[in-house]
Coordinates of C-alpha atoms and ligand atoms in Angstrom, one line a residue:
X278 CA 86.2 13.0 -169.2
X279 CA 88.1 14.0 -172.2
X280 CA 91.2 12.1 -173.6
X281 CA 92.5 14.7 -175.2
X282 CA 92.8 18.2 -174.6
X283 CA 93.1 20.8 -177.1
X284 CA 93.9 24.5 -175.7
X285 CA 94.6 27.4 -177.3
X286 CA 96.4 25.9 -179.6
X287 CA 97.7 27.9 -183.2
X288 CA 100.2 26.4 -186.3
X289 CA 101.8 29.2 -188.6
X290 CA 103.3 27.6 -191.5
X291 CA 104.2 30.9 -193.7
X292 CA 100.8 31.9 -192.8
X293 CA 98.9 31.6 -189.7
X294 CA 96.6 28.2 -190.2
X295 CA 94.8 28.3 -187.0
X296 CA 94.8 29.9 -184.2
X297 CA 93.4 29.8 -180.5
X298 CA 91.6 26.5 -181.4
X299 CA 90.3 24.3 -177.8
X300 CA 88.7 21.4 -177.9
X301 CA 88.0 18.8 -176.2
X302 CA 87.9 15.0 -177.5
X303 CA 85.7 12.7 -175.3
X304 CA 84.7 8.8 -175.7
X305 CA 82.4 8.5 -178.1
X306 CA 82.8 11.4 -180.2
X307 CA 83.0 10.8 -184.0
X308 CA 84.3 14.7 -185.1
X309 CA 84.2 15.8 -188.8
X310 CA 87.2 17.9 -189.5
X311 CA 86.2 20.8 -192.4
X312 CA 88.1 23.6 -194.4
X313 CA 89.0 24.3 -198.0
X314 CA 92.1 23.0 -199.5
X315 CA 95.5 24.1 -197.7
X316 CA 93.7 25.3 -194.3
X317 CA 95.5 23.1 -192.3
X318 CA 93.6 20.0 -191.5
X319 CA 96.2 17.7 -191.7
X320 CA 98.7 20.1 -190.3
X321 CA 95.9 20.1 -186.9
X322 CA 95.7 15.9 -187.3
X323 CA 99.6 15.5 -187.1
X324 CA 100.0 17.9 -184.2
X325 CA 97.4 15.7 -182.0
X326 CA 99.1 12.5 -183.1
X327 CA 102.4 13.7 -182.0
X328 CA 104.6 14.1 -185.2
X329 CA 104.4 17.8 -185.8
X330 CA 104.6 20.4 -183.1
X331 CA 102.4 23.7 -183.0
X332 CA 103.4 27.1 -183.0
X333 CA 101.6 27.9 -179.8
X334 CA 99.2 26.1 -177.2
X335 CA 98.9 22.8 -175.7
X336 CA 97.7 19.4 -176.3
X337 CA 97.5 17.3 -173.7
X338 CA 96.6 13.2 -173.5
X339 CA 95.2 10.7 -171.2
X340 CA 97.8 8.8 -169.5
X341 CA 99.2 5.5 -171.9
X342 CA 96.3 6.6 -174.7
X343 CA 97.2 5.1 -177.8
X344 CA 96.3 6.9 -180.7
X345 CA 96.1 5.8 -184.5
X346 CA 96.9 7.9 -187.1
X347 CA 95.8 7.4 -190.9
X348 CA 97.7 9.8 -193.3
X349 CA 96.4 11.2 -196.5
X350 CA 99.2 9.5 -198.0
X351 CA 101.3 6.2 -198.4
X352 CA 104.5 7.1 -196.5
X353 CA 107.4 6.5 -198.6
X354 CA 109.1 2.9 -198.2
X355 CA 106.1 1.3 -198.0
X356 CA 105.4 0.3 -201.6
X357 CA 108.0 -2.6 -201.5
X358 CA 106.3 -4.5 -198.8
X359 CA 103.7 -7.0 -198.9
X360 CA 100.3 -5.8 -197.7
X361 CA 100.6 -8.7 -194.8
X362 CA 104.2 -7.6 -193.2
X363 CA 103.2 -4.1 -193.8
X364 CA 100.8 -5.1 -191.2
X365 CA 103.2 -6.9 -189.0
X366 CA 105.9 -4.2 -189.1
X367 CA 103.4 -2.1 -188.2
X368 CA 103.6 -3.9 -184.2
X369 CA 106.0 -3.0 -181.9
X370 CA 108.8 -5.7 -181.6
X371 CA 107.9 -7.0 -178.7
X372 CA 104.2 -7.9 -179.9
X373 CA 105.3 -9.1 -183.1
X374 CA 105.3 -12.4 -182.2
X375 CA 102.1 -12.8 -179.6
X376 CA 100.0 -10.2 -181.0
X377 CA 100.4 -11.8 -185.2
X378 CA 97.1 -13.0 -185.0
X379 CA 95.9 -9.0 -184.5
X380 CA 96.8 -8.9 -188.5
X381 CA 94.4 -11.5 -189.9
X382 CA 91.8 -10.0 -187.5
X383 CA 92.5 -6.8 -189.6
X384 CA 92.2 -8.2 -192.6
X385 CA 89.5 -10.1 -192.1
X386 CA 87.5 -7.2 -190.9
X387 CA 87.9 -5.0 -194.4
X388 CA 87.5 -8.2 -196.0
X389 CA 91.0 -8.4 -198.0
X390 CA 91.0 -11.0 -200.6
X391 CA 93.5 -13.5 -199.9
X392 CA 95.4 -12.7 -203.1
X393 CA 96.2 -9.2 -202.1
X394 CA 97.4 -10.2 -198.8
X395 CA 100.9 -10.8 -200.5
X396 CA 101.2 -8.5 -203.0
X397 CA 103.7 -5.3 -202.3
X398 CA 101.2 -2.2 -201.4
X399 CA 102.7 -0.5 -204.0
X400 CA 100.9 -3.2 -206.6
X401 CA 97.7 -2.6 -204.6
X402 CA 95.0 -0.6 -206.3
X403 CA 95.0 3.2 -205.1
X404 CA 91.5 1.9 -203.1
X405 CA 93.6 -0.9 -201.1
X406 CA 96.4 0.9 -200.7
X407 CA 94.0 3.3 -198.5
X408 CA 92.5 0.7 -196.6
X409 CA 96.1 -0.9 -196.0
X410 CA 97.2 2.1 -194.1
X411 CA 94.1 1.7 -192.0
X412 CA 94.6 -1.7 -191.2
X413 CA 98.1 -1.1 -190.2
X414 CA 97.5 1.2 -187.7
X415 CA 94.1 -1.1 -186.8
X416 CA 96.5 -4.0 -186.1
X417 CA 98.3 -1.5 -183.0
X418 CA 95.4 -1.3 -181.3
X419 CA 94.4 2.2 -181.0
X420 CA 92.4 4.0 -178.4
X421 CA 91.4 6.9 -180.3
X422 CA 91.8 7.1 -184.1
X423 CA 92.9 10.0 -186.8
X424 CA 91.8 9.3 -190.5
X425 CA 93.0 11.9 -193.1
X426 CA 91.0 11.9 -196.0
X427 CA 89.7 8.4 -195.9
X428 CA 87.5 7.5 -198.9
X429 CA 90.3 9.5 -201.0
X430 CA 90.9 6.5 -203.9
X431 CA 87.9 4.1 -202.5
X432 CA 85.0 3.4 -204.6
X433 CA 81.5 3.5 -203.5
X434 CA 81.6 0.0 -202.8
X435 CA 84.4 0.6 -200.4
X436 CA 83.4 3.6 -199.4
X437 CA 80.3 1.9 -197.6
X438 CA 82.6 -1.4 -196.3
X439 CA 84.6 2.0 -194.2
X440 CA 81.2 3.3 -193.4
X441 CA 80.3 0.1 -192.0
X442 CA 83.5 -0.6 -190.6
X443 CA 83.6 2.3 -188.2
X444 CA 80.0 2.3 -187.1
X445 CA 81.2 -1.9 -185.5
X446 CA 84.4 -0.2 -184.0
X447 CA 83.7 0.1 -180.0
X448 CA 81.4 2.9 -179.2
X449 CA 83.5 4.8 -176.7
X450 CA 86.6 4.5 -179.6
X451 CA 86.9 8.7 -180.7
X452 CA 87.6 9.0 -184.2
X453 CA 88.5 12.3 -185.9
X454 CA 88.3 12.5 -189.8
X455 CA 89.3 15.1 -192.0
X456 CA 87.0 14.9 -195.4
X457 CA 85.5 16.6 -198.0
X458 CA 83.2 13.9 -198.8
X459 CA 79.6 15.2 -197.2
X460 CA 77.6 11.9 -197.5
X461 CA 81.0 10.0 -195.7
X462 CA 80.9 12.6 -192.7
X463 CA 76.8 12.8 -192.5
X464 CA 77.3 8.7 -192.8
X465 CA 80.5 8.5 -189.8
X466 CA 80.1 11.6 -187.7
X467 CA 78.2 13.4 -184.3
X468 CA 80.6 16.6 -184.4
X469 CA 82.1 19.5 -186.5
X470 CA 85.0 21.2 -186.2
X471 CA 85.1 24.0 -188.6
X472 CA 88.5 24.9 -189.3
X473 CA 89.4 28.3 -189.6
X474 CA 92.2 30.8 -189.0
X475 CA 91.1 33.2 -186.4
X476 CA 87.7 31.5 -184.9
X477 CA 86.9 27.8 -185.8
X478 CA 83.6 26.6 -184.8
X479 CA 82.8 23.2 -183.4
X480 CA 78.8 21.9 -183.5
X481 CA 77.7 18.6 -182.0
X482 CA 76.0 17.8 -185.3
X483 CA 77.1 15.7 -188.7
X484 CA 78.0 18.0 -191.1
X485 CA 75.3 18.9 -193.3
X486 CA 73.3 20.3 -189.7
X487 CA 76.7 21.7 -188.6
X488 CA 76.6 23.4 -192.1
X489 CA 73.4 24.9 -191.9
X490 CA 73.7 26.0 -187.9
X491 CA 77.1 27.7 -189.1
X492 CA 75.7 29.4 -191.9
X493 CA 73.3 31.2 -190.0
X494 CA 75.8 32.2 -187.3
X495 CA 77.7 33.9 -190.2
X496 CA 74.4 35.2 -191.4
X497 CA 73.8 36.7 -187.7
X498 CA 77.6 38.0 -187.4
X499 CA 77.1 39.9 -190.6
X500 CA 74.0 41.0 -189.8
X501 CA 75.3 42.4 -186.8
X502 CA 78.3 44.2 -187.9
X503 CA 76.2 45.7 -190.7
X504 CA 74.1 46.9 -187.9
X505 CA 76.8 48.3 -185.7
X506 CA 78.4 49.8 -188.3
X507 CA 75.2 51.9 -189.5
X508 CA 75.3 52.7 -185.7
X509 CA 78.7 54.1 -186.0
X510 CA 78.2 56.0 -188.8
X511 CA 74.7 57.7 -187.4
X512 CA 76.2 58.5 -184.2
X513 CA 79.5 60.2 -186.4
X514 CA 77.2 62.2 -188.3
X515 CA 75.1 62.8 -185.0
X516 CA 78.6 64.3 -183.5
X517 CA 79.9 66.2 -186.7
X518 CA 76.4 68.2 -186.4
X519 CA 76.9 68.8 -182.3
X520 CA 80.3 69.7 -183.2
X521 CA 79.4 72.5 -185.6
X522 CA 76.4 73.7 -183.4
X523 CA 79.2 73.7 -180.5
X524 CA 81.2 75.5 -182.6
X525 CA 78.8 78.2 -183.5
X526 CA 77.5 78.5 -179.7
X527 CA 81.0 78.3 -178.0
X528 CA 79.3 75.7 -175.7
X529 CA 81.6 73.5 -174.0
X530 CA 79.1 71.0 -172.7
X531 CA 78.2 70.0 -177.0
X532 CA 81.9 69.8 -177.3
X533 CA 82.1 67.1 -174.7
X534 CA 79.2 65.5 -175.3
X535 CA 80.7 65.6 -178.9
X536 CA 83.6 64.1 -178.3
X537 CA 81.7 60.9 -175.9
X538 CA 79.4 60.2 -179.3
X539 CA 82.7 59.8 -181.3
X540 CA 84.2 57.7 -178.4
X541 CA 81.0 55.6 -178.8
X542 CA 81.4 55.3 -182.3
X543 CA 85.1 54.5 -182.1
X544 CA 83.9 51.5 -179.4
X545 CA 81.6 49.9 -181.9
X546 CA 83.6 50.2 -184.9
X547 CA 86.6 48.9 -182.9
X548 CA 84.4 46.2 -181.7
X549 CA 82.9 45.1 -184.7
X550 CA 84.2 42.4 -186.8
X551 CA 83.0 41.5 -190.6
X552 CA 81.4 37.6 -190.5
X553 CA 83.7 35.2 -191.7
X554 CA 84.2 34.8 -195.6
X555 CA 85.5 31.7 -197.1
X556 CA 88.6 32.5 -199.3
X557 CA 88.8 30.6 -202.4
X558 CA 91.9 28.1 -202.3
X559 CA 91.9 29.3 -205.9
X560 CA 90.5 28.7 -209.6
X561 CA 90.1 25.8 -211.6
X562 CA 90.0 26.3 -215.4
X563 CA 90.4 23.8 -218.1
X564 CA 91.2 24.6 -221.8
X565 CA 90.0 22.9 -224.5
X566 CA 91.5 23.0 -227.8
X567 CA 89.0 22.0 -231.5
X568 CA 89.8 19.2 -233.4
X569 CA 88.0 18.5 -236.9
X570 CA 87.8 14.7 -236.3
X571 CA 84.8 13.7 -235.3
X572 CA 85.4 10.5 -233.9
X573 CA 88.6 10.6 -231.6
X574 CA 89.3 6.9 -230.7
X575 CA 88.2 3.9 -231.6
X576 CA 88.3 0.5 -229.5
X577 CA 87.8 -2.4 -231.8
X578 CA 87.3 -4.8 -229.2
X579 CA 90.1 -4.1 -227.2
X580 CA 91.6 -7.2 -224.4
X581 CA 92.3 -5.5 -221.7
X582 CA 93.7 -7.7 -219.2
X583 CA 95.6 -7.6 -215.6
X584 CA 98.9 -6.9 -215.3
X585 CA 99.8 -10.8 -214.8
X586 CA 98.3 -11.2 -218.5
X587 CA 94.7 -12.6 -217.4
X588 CA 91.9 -11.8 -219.1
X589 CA 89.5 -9.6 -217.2
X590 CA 87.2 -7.7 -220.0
X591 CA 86.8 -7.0 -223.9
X592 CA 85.6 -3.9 -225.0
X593 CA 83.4 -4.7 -228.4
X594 CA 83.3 -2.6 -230.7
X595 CA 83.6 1.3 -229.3
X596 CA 83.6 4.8 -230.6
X597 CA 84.9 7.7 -228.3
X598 CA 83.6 11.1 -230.2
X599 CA 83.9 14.5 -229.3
X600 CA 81.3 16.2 -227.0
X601 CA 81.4 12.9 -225.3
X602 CA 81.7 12.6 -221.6
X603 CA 81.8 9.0 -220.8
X604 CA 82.3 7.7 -217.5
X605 CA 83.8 4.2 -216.5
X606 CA 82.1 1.9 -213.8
X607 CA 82.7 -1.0 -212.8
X608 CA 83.9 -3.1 -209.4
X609 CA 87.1 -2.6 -208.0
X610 CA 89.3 -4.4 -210.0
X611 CA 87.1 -4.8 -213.0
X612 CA 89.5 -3.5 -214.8
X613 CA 88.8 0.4 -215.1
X614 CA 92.4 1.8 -214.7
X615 CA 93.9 -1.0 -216.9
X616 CA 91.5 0.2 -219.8
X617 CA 92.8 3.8 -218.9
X618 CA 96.2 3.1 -219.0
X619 CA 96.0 1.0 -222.4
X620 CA 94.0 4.3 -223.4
X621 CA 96.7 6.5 -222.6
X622 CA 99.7 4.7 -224.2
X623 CA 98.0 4.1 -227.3
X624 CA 98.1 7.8 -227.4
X625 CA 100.8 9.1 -225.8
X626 CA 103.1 6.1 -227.2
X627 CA 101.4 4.3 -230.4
X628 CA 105.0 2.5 -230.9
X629 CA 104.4 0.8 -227.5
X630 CA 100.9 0.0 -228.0
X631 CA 99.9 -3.5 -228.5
X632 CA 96.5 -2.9 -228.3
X633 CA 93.5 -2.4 -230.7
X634 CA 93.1 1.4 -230.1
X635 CA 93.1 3.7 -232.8
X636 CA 93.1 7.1 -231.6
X637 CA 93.2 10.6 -234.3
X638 CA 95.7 11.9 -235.5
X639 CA 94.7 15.6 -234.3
X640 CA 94.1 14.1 -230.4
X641 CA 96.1 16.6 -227.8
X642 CA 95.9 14.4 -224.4
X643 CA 95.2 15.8 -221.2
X644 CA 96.1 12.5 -218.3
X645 CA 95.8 13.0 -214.9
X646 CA 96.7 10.4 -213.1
X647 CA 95.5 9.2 -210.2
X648 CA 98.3 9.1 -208.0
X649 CA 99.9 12.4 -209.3
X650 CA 102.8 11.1 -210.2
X651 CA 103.1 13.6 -213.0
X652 CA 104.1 15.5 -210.4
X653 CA 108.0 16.0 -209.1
X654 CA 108.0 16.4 -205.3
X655 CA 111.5 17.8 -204.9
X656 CA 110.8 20.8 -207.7
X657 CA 108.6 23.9 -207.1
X658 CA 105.3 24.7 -208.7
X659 CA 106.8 27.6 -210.2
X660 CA 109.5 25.1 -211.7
X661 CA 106.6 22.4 -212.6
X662 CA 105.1 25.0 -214.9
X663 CA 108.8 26.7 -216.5
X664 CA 109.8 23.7 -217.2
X665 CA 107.0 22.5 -218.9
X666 CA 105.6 24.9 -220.8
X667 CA 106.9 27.7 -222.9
X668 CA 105.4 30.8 -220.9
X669 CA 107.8 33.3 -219.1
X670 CA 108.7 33.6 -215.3
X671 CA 106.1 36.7 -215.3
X672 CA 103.1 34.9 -216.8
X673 CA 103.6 31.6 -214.8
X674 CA 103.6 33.5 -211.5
X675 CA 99.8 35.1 -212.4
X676 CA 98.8 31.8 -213.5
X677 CA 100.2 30.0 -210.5
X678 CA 98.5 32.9 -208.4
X679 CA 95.3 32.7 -210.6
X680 CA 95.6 29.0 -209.1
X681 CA 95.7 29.9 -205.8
X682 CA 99.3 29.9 -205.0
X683 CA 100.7 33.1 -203.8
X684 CA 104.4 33.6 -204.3
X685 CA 105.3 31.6 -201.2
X686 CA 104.0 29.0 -202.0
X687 CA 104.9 28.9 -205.6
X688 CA 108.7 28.4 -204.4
X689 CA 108.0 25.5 -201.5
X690 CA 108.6 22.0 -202.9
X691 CA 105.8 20.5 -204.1
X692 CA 106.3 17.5 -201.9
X693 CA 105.1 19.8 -198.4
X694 CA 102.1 20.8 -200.4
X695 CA 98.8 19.8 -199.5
X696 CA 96.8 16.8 -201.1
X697 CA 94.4 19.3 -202.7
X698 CA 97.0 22.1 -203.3
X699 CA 98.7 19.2 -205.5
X700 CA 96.0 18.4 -207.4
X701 CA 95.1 21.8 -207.6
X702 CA 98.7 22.1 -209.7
X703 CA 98.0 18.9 -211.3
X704 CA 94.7 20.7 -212.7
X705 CA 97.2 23.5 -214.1
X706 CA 99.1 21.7 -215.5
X707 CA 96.7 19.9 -217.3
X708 CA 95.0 23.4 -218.6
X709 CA 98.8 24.2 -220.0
X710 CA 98.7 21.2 -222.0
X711 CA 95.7 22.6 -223.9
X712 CA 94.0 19.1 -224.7
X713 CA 91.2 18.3 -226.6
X714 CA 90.5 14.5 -224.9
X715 CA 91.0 14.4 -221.2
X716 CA 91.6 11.0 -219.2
X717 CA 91.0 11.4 -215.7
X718 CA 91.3 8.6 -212.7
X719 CA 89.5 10.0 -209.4
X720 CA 90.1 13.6 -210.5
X721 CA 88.3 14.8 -207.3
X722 CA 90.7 13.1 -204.9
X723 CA 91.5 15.9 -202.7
X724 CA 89.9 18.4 -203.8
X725 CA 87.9 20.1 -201.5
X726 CA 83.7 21.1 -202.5
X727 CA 84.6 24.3 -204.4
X728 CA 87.1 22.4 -206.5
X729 CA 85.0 20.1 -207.2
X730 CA 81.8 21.8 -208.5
X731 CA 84.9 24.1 -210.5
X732 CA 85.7 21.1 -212.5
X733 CA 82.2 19.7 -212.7
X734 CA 81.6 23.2 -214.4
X735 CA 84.7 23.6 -216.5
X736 CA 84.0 20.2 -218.0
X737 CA 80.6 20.8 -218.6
X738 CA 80.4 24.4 -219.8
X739 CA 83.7 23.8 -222.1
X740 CA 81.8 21.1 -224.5
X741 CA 84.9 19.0 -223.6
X742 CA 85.5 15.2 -224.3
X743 CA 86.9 13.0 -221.7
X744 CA 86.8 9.1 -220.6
X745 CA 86.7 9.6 -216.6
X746 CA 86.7 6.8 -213.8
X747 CA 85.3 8.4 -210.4
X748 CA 83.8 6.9 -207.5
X749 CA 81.9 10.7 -206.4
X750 CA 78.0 9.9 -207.0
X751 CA 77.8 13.5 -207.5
X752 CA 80.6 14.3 -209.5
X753 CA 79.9 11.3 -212.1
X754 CA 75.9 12.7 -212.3
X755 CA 77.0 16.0 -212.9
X756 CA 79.3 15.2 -215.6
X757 CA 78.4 11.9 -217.4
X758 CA 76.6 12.1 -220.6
X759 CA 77.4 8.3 -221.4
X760 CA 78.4 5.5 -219.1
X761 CA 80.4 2.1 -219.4
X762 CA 79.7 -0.2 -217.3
X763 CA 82.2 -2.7 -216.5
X764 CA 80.4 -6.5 -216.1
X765 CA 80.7 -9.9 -216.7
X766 CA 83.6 -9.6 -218.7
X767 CA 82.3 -7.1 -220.8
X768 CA 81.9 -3.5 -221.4
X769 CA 78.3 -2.7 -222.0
X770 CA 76.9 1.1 -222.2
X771 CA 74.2 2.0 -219.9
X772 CA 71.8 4.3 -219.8
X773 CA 72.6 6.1 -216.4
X774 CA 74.8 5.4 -213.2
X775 CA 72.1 4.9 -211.3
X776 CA 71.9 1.0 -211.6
X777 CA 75.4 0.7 -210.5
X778 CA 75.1 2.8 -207.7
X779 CA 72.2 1.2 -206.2
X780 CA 74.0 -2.5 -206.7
X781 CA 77.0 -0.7 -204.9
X782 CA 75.5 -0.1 -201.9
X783 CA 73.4 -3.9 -201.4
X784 CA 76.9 -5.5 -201.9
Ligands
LIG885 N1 106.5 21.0 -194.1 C1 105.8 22.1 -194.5 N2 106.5 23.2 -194.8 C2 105.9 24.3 -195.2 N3 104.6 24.4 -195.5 C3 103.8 23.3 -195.2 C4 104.4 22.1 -194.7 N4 103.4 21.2 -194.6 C5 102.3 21.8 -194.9 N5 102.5 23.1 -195.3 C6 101.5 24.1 -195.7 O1 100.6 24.2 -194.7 C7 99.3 24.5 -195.3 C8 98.3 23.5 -194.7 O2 98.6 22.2 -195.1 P1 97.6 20.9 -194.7 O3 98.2 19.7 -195.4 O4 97.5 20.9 -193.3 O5 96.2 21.3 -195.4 P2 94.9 20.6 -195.5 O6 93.8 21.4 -194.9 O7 95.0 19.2 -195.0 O8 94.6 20.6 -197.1 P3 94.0 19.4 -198.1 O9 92.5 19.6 -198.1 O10 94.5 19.9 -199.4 O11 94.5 18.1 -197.7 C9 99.5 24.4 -196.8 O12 99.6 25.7 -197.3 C10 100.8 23.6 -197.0 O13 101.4 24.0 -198.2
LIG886 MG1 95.0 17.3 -195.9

């Protein structure tokens, strides 16, 4: 028996998302959610949990079914708290007291290290703070659970502590997860819901069979509208000829019989509808302006340490030069983003820098951070890009368009965006900079599998030179020509990832 009922059910926000979608969630169904950036998956997530209504349709629950919800976000006000009351707000009052015991079950289960447990979420790393709004809505006790995005900001090492996680969470327990991460929904899933805007399609498969089985239905549904089309056309030419011959005899019966081949011809084409094509959510380009120096920062055995002053690694002696694409690994809280940040400020702000980082003169930074924060919620992204850079209201509307946001969307708030049509700005923005040295933390966060081959390729096939931490297997191969590795204290280069990927996943 189903727990929840999906009919018919359609969101238009500015443009239709979905449309007509039914679907039933049973016990035991683990159901991959899939679209490109901006299709609406976490617009369809919201709507089952309650907090947003749909334009049209019905959803209806089982009787007292308690659902869990994971956003792709942290909801604001939640950065003050410590990661244990987060938990214990997180209970309705009248459990708070009997039920507190329901939060060290949580954490014990993800395996929070007792210093975190007190620190504010907004202090967490990016990685906990994902796996604290999991554990908050753990603690409630849910029947059927919603995860947004969830390995946005986890490493791998994390990443396989989640997998992990849900395959020991009851059987029967539905779970829905919207992704873009294949081996996470091949690793956590048994169906596929396809979202699209007129016909999603649903497979009781993981994703990369539910990919395959819905390629070739889109195969077959081109092939046949190809086919009924030629049809159409050879029974309108079939009809012009009977017409003419009609014509010429004055016979009545060619005329009608004229007139029923166009009717037929008018049935196909009517009937016949092109196989779906997957609209781009937009390009990603990335500029890349020379420098003459050949050697663009040097580390000469740079502390880096935590933000409480304790020591956690020393670089030796480094050279960053250009053509370099060096990616950082290392264990969650190695250190990674602290060497990023000191990175970045010795750069951006030399006067602040304490550090021993020497960076060239002629280095134009490109920083993306990890949390976006570059990014004003309240402004529009046609704002974000007037105020920033010197370019007229005509050529930032092509660009924004060239980035896949049509004129509606260029004047929402950035703030009712979606995580990938964020970074998607984010990326902009960092093209308008025109950098020569790019620091990026999880770059791929939200962006769906387009986007992120796009930047795999414009970082590639520009020659650029970037220090990058990322916790995609595929991304770092793709784009690594040197690695760090992040151990014992140290900072030692390696050869390839693969090392570190392997220890990953025995940990
Ligand atoms: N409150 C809102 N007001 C107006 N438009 C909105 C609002 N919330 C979302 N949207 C728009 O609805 C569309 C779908 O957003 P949604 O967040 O559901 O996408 P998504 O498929 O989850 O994308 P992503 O992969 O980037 O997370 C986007 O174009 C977004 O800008
Ligand atoms: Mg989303």
């Amino acid at each position: 028996m189903a727990l929840i009922t999906i009919k018919n059910l359609g969101v238009t926000l500015g443009a239709p998302l979905f449309s007509q979608l039914d679907l039933a969630i049973s016990p035991g169904d683990r159901i991959g959610i899939v679209a490109a950036n901006g299709r609406g998956k976490s617009t369809l997530l919201k709507c089952i949990a309650g907090t947003l209504d749909a334009t049209a349709g019905d959803i209806s629950r089982s009787r007292g079914l308690r659902i869990g919800y994971v956003e792709q976000t942290v909801p604001p006000g939640l950065s003050e708290i410590p990661f244990h009351d987060a938990l214990g707000h997180a209970l309705p009052d009248e459990q708070a007291e009997t039920e507190a015991w329901r939060i060290d079950v949580a954490l014990d289960s993800l395996d929070v290290p007792p210093a975190l447990r007190q620190l504010p979420i907004g202090r967490l790393s990016g990685g906990w703070q994902r796996l604290a709004l999991l554990a908050r809505v753990f603690v409630t006790d849910p029947d059927a659970l919603l995860l947004d995005e969830p390995t946005n900001h986890l490493d791998l090492e994390k990443i396989l502590r989640l997998e992990t996680w849900l395959a020991s969470l009851p059987r029967e327990m539905p779970v829905l997860i919207a992704s873009h991460d294949r081996a996470f929904l091949d690793a956590t899933t048994n169906r596929t819901l396809f979202l699209r805007a007129e016909q999603s399609r649903m497979f009781s498969l993981p994703y990369s069979l539910a990919r395959k089985a819905l390629d070739e239905i889109d195969a077959s549904e081109e092939r046949r509208y190809q086919k009924d089309m030629k049809t159409a056309q050879q029974l309108r030419r079939q009809a012009a000829k009977l017409n003419n011959i009609g014509i010429n005899s004055g016979s009545d019966l060619l005329t009608v019989k004229t007139k029923q081949i166009r009717q037929r011809a008018e049935r196909l084409e009517d009937a016949a509808r092109p196989a779906f094509q997957e609209r781009s959510s937009g390009a990603i380009r990335l500029a890349h302006r020379g420098t003459h120096a050949k050697v663009l920062i040097t580390l000469d055995n740079t502390t880096v340490e935590t933000p409480q002053g304790g020591l956690l690694f020393r670089t030796g002696k480094q050279w960053i030069c250009q053509g370099d694409r060096i990616v950082l690994l290392g264990r969650n809280g190695a250190g990674k983003s602290q060497l990023v940040n000191l990175i970045r400020t010795a750069i951006a702000e030399p006067e602040k820098s304490a550090a021993a980082i020497k960076a060239t003169p002629s280095l134009a930074l490109g920083y993306s951070d990890q949390t976006l924060a570059q990014l004003a919620e309240n402004e529009t992204p046609l704002a974000t890009i007037i105020r920033r850079f010197e370019v007229g209201d005509q050529r930032a509307r092509s660009l924004l368009a060239g980035a896949g946001f049509g004129i509606e969307l260029q004047a929402r708030p950035v703030g009712v965006l979606s995580g990938g049509q964020k970074s998607r700005l984010a990326m902009l923005v960092l093209r308008l900079t025109n950098p020569n040295f790019y620091l990026l933390d999880e770059p791929t966060n939200h962006l769906d599998i387009e986007g992120q081959e796009a930047l795999e390729s414009e970082l590639t096939a520009q020659q650029t030179s970037c220090l990058l931490v990322s916790h995609d297997r595929s991304f770092v191969r793709a784009v690594g020509n040197r690695f760090w590795l992040i151990e014992n204290r140290r900072l030692l280069e390696v050869d390839d990832p693969e090392a570190f990927f392997s220890s990953a996943s025995e940990r």
